[in-house]
Short mmCIF file of C-alpha atoms and ligand atoms in Angstrom, two decimals:
data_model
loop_
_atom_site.label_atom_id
_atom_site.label_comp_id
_atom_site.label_asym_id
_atom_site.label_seq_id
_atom_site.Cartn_x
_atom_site.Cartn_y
_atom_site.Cartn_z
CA UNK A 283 -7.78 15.70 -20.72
CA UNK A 284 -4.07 14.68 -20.10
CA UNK A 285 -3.17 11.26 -18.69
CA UNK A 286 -0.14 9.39 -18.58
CA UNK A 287 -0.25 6.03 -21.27
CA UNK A 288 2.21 3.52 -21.39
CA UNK A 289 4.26 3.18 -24.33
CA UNK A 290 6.97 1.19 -25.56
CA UNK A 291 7.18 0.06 -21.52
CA UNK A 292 7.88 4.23 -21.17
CA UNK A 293 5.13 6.77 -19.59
CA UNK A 294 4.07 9.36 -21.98
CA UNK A 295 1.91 12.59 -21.62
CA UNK A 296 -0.98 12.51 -23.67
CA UNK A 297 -4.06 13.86 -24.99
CA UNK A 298 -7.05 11.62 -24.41
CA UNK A 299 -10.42 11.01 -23.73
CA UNK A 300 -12.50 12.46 -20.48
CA UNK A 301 -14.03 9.42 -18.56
CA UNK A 302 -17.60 10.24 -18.38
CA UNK A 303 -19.76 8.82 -14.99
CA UNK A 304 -20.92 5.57 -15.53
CA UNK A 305 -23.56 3.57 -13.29
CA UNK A 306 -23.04 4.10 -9.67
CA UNK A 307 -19.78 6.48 -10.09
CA UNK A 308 -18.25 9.82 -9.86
CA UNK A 309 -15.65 11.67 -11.88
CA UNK A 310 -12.60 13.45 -9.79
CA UNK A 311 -11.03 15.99 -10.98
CA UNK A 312 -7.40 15.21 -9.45
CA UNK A 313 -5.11 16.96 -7.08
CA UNK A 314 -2.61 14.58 -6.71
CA UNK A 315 -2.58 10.55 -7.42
CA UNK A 316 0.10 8.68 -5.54
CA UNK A 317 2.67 6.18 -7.03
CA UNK A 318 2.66 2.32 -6.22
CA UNK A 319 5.12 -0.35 -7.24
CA UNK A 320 2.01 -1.80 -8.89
CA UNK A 321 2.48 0.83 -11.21
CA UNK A 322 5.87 0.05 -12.12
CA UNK A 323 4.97 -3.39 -12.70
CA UNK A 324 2.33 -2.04 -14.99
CA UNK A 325 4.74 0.10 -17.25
CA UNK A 326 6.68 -3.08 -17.56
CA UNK A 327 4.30 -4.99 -18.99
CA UNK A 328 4.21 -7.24 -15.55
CA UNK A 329 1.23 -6.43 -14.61
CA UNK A 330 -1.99 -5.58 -16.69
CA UNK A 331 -4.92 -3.58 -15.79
CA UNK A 332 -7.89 -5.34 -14.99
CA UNK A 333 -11.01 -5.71 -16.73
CA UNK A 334 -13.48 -2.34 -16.68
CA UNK A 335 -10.58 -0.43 -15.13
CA UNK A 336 -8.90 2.49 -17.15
CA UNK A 337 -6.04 1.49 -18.68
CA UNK A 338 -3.76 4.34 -17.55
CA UNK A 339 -1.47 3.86 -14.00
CA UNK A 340 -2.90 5.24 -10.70
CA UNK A 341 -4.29 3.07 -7.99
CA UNK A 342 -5.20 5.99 -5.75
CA UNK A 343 -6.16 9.95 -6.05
CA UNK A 344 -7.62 12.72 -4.29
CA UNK A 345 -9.76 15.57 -5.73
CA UNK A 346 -12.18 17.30 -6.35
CA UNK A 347 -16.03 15.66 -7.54
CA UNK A 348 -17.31 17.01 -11.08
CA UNK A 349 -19.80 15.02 -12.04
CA UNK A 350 -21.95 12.05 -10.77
CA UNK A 351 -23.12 9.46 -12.85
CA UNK A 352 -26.88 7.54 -12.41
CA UNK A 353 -27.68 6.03 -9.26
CA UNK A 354 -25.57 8.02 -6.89
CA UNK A 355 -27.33 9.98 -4.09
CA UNK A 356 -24.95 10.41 -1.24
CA UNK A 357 -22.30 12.87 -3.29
CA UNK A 358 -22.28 15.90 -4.98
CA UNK A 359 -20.48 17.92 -7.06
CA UNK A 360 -17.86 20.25 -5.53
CA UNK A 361 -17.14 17.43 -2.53
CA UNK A 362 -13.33 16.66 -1.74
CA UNK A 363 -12.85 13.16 -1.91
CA UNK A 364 -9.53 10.62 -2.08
CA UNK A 365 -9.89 7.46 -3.54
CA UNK A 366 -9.00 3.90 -4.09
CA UNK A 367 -8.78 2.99 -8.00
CA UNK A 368 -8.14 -0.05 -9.77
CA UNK A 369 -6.49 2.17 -12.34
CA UNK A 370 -6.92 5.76 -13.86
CA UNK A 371 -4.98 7.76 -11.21
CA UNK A 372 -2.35 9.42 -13.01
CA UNK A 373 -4.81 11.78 -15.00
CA UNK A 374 -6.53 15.03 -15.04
CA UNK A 375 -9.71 13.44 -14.24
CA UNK A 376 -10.77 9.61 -13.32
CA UNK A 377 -14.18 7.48 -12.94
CA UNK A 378 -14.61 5.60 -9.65
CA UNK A 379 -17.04 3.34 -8.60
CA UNK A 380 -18.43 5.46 -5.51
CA UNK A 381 -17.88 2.88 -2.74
CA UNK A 382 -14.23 3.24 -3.04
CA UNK A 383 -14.58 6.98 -2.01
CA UNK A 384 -13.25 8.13 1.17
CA UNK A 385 -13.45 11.35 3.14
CA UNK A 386 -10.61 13.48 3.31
CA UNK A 387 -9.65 13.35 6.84
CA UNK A 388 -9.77 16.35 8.74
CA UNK A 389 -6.44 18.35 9.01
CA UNK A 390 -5.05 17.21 5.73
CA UNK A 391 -4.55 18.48 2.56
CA UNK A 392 -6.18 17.20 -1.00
CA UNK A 393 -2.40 16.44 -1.83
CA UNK A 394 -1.59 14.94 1.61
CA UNK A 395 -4.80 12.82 1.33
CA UNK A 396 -3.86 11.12 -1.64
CA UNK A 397 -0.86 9.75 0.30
CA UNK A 398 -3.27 7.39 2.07
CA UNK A 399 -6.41 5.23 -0.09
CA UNK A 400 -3.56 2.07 -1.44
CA UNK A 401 -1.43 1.96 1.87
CA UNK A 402 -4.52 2.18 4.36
CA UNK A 403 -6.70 -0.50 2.52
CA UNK A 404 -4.20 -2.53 2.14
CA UNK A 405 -2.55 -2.55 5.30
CA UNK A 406 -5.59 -2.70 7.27
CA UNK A 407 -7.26 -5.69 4.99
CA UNK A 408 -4.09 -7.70 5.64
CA UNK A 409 -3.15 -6.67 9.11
CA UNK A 410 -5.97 -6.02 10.80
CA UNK A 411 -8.67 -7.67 8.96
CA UNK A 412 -6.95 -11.01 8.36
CA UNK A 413 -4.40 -10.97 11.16
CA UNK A 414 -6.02 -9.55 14.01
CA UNK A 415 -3.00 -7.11 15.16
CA UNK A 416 -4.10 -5.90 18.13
CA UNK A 417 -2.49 -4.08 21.57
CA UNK A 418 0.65 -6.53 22.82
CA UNK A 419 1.16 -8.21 20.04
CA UNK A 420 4.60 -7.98 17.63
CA UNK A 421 4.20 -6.93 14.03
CA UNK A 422 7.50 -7.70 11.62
CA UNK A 423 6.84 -5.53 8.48
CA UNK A 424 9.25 -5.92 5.69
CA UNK A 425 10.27 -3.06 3.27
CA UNK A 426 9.29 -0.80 6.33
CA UNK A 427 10.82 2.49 3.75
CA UNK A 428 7.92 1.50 1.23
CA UNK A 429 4.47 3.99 1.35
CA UNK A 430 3.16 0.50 2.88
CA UNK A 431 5.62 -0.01 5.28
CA UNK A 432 5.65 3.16 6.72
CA UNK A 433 1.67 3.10 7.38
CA UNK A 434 2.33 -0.33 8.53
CA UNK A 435 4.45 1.02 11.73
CA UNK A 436 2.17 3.88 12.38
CA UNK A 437 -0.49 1.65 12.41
CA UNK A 438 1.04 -0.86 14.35
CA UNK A 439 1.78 1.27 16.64
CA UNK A 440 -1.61 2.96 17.10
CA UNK A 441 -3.38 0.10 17.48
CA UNK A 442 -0.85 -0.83 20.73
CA UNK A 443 1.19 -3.37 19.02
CA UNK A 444 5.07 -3.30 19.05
CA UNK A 445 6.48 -2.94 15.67
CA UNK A 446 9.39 -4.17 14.27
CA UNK A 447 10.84 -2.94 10.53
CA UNK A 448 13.02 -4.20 7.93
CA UNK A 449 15.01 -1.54 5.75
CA UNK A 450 18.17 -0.15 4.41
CA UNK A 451 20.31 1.26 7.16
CA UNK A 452 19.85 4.89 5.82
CA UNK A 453 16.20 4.91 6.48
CA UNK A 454 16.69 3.76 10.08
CA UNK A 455 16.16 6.84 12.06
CA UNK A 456 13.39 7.72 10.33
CA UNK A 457 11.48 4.69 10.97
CA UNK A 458 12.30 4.97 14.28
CA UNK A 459 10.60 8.32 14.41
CA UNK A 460 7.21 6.92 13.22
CA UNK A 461 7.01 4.16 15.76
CA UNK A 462 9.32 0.83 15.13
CA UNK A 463 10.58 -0.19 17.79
CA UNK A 464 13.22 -2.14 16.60
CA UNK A 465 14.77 -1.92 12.70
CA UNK A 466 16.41 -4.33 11.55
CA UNK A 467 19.34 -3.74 8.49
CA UNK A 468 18.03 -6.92 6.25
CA UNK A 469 21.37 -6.06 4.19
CA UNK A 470 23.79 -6.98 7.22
CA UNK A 471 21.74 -8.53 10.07
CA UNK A 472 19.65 -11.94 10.09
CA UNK A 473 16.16 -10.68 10.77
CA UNK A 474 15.18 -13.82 12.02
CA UNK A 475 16.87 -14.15 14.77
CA UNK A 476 16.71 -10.41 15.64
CA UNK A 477 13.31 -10.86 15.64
CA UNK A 478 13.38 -13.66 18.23
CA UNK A 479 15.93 -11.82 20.23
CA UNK A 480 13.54 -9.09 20.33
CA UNK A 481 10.68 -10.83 22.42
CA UNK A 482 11.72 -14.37 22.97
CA UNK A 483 9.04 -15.86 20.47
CA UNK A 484 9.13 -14.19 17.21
CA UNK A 485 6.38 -11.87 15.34
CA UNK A 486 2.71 -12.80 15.37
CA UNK A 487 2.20 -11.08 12.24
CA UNK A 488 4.63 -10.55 9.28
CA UNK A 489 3.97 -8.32 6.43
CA UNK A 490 6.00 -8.95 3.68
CA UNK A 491 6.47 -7.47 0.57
CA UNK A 492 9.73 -9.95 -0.54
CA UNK A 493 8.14 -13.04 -1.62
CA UNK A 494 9.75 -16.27 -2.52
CA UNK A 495 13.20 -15.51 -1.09
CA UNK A 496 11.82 -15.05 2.65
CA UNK A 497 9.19 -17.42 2.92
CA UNK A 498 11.35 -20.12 4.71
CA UNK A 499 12.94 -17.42 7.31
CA UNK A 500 9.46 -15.53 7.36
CA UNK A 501 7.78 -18.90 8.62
CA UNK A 502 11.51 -19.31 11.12
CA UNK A 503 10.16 -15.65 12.76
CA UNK A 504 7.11 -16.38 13.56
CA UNK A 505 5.87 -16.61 16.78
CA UNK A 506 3.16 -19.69 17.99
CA UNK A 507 0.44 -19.42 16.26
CA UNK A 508 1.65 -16.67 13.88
CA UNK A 509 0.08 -15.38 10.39
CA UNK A 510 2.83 -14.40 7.69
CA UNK A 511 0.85 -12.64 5.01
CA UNK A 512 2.51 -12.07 1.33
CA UNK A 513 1.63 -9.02 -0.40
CA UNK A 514 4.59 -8.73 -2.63
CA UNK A 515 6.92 -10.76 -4.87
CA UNK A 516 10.14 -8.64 -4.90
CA UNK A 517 12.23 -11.84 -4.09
CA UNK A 518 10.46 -14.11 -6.52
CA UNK A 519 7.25 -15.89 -6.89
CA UNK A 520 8.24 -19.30 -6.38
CA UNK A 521 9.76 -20.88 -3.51
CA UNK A 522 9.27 -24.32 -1.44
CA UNK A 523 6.75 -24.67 1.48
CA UNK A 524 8.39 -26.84 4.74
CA UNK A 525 4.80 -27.82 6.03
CA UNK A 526 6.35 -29.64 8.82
CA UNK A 527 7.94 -26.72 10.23
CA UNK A 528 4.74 -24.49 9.93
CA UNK A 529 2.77 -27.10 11.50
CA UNK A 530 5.02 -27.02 14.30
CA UNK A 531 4.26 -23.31 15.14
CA UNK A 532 0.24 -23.50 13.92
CA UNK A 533 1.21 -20.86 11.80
CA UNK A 534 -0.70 -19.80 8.64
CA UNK A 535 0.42 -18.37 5.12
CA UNK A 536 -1.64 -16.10 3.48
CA UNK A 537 -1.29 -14.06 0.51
CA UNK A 538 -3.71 -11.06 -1.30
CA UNK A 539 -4.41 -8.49 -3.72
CA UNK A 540 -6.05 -5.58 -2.99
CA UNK A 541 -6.70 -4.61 -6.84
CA UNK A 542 -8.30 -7.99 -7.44
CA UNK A 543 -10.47 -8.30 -5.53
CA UNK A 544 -14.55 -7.26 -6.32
CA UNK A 545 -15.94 -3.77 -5.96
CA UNK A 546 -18.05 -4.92 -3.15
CA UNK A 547 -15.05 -6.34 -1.38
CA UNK A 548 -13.61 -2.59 -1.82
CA UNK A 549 -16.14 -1.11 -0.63
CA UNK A 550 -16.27 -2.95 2.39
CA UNK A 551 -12.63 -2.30 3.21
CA UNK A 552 -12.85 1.39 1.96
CA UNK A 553 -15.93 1.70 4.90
CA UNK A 554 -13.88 -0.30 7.39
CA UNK A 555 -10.82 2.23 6.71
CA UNK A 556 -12.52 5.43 7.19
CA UNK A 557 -14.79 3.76 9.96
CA UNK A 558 -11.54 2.21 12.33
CA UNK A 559 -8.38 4.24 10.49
CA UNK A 560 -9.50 7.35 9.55
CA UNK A 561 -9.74 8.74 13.04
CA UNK A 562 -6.63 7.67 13.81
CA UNK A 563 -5.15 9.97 11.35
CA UNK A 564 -7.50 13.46 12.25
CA UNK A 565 -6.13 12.65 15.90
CA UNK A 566 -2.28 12.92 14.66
CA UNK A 567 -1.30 9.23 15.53
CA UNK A 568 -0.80 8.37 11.68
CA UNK A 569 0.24 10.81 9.16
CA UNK A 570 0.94 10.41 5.26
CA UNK A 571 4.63 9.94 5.20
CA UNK A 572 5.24 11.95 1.49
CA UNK A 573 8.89 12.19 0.17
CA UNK A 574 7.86 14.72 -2.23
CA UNK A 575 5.63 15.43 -5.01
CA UNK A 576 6.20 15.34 -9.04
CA UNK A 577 4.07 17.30 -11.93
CA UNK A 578 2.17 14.53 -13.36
CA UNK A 579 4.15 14.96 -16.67
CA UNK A 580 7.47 14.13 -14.74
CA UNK A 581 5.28 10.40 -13.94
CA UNK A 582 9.11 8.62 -15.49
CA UNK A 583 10.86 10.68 -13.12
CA UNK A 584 8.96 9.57 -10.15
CA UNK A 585 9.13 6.18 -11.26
CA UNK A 586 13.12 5.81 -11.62
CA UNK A 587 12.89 7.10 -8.44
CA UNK A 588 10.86 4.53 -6.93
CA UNK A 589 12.74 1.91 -8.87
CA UNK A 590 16.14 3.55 -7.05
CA UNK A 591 14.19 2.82 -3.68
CA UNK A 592 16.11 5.78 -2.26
CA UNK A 593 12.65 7.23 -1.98
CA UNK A 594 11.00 7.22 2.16
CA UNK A 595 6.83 6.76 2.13
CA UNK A 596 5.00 7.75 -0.72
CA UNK A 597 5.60 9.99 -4.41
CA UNK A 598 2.99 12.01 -5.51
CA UNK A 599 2.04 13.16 -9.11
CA UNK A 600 0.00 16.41 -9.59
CA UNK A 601 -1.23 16.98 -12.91
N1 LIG B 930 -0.92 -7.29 -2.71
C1 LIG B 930 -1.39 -6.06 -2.59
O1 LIG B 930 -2.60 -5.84 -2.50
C2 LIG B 930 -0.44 -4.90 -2.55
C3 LIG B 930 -0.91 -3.58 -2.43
C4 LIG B 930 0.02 -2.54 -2.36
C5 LIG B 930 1.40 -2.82 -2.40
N2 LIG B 930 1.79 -4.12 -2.53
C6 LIG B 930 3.23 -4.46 -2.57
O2 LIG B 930 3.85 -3.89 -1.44
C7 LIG B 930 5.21 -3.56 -1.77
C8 LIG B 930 5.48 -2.13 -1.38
O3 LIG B 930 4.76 -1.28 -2.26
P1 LIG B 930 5.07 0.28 -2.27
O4 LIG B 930 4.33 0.87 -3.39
O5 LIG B 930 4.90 0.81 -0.90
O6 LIG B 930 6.64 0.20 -2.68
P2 LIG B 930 7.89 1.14 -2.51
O7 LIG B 930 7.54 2.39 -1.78
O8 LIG B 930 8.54 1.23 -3.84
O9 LIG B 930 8.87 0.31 -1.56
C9 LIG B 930 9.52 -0.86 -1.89
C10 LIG B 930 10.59 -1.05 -0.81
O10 LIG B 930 11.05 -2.38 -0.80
C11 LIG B 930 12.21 -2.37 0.00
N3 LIG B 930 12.93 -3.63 -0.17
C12 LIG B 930 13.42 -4.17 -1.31
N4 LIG B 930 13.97 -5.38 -1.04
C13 LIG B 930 13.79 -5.60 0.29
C14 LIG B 930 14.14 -6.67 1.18
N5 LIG B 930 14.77 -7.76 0.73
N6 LIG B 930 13.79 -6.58 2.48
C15 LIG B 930 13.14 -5.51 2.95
N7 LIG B 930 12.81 -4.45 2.15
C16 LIG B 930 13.13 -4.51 0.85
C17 LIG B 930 12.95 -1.12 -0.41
O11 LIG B 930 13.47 -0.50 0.75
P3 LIG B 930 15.05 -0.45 1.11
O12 LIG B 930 15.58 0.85 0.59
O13 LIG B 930 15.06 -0.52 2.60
O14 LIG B 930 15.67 -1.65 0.42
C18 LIG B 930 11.82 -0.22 -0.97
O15 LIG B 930 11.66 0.94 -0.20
C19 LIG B 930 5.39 -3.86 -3.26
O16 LIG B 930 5.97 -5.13 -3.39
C20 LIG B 930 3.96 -3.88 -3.78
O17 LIG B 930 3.81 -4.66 -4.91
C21 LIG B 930 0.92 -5.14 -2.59
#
């Protein structure tokens, strides 16, 4: 088959290997694999696989089932399926474990579906799982132009919350559209105190995606009792902790990663996502926000494009 292998730091379309079914998993034969910043990371060198998982890019695909290895009864060959990878995505065909399957939800395209596995585990682990967003409550979601941040306001916003978005001032309108109710340009504007401006008390939950750089403000907008999780280290990795003023505000610090963690953990999450999210999306309230898809052999095209952020949501390859 073809898959994309990482070269010299550069992607390069090559001939390798089929991945053949191992215990408890199925082979896809991909329709479309979205892009993550992990990815980029990975090319760079930043950011190896981890052990067992393929070693090519791709932390999320949707296709088609071709073969299923021992111990799997529930699915079949010939079932659509997206799915959440720890690696393997940007290839003609990848082996998943077969609790990170999910359906395809109803109304969407094998393309559009592959929009959703990375963004919906991850924002729902963090969000919902950890944080307990719920109806009245403020969400503050930073990078709100990334493929997480735009699930992030959708989601937010189904689940009754009011949302509030960091982004570049060019992406405003459209984040609008999907839900936020208030964007903030983190390039001009202090989103701390436009954040307490909003409501009088700051977010309850921040997703952030910047790191080091915002922890200090981060912990500044939260509300009473507040839960800042870090997902991302785009400002740095390192930064000092004021305990006194988190302690002041009972607020927690968290910080996760969805690829690390165990199969079983997956799994869970995978089941809670098509259990609590996936309805969400056949009833319209979320939709896979795609700025456009890429021929799998164009995978460094898509990639300087990511890198450019001028990309909205999420890139898709299709090999
Ligand atoms: N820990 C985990 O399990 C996990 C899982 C998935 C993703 N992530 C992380 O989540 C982040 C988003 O991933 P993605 O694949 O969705 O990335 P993406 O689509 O490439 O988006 C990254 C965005 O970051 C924004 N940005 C850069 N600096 C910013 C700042 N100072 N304040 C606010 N926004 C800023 C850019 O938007 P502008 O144009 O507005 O600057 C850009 O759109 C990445 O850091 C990734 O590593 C973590």
């Amino acid at each position: 088959m073809h898959a994309i292998t990482v070269e010299d730091k550069q992607l390069v379309l090559s001939e390798v290997p089929d991945p053949e079914a191992g215990d408890g998993e199925v082979v896809i034969d991909v329709t479309a694999a979205g892009v993550n910043r992990a990815d980029v990371s990975q090319r760079q060198g930043l950011y190896p696989p981890p052990p067992g998982a393929p070693p090519y890019p791709g932390l999320e695909c949707a296709g088609v089932i071709s073969a299923v290895g021992p111990g799997v009864t529930d699915r079949h060959v010939g079932e659509r399926v997206s799915a959440l990878l720890s690696g393997g995505g940007y290839a003609e065909k990848v082996a998943v474990p077969a609790g990170q399957l999910l359906p395809v939800p109803a109304g969407l395209s094998l393309t559009e579906a592959a929009a959703l596995p990375e963004v919906a585990c991850t924002v729902w682990s963090n969000v919902v799982d950890r944080d307990r967003l719920r109806k009245g409550r403020t969400l503050l979601v930073h990078g709100g132009g990334s493929g997480i941040g735009t699930f992030a306001i959708q989601l937010g916003k189904a689940l009754g919350a009011s949302v509030i978005a960091t982004a570049r001032a060019g992406k405003h309108e459209a984040l609008r559209a999907l839900g936020a109710d208030l964007v903030i340009d983190y390039t001009t504007e202090d989103f701390v105190s436009a954040t307490r401006d909003f409501n009088g008390k700051g977010a309850d939950v921040i997703l952030d995606i910047v790191g080091a750089k915002y922890l200090s403000r981060n912990i500044d907008a939260l509300a009473p009792d507040g839960r800042l999780t870090v997902i991302g280290m785009q400002g740095g990795r390192k930064a000092e902790l004021d305990l006194g003023q988190l302690m002041a505000k009972r607020g927690s610090v968290s910080s996760t990663s969805l690829r690390a963690r165990p199969p079983a953990d997956k799994a869970r999450i995978v089941a809670a996502v098509t259990r609590d999210v996936w309805p969400l999306v056949e009833a319209g309230a979320i939709k896979p926000v795609i700025n456009g898809t890429m021929p799998l052999a164009q995978a460094a095209e898509a990639h300087a494009l990511m890198e450019s952020s001028d990309h909205l949501g999420k890139i898709l390859l299709t090999p």
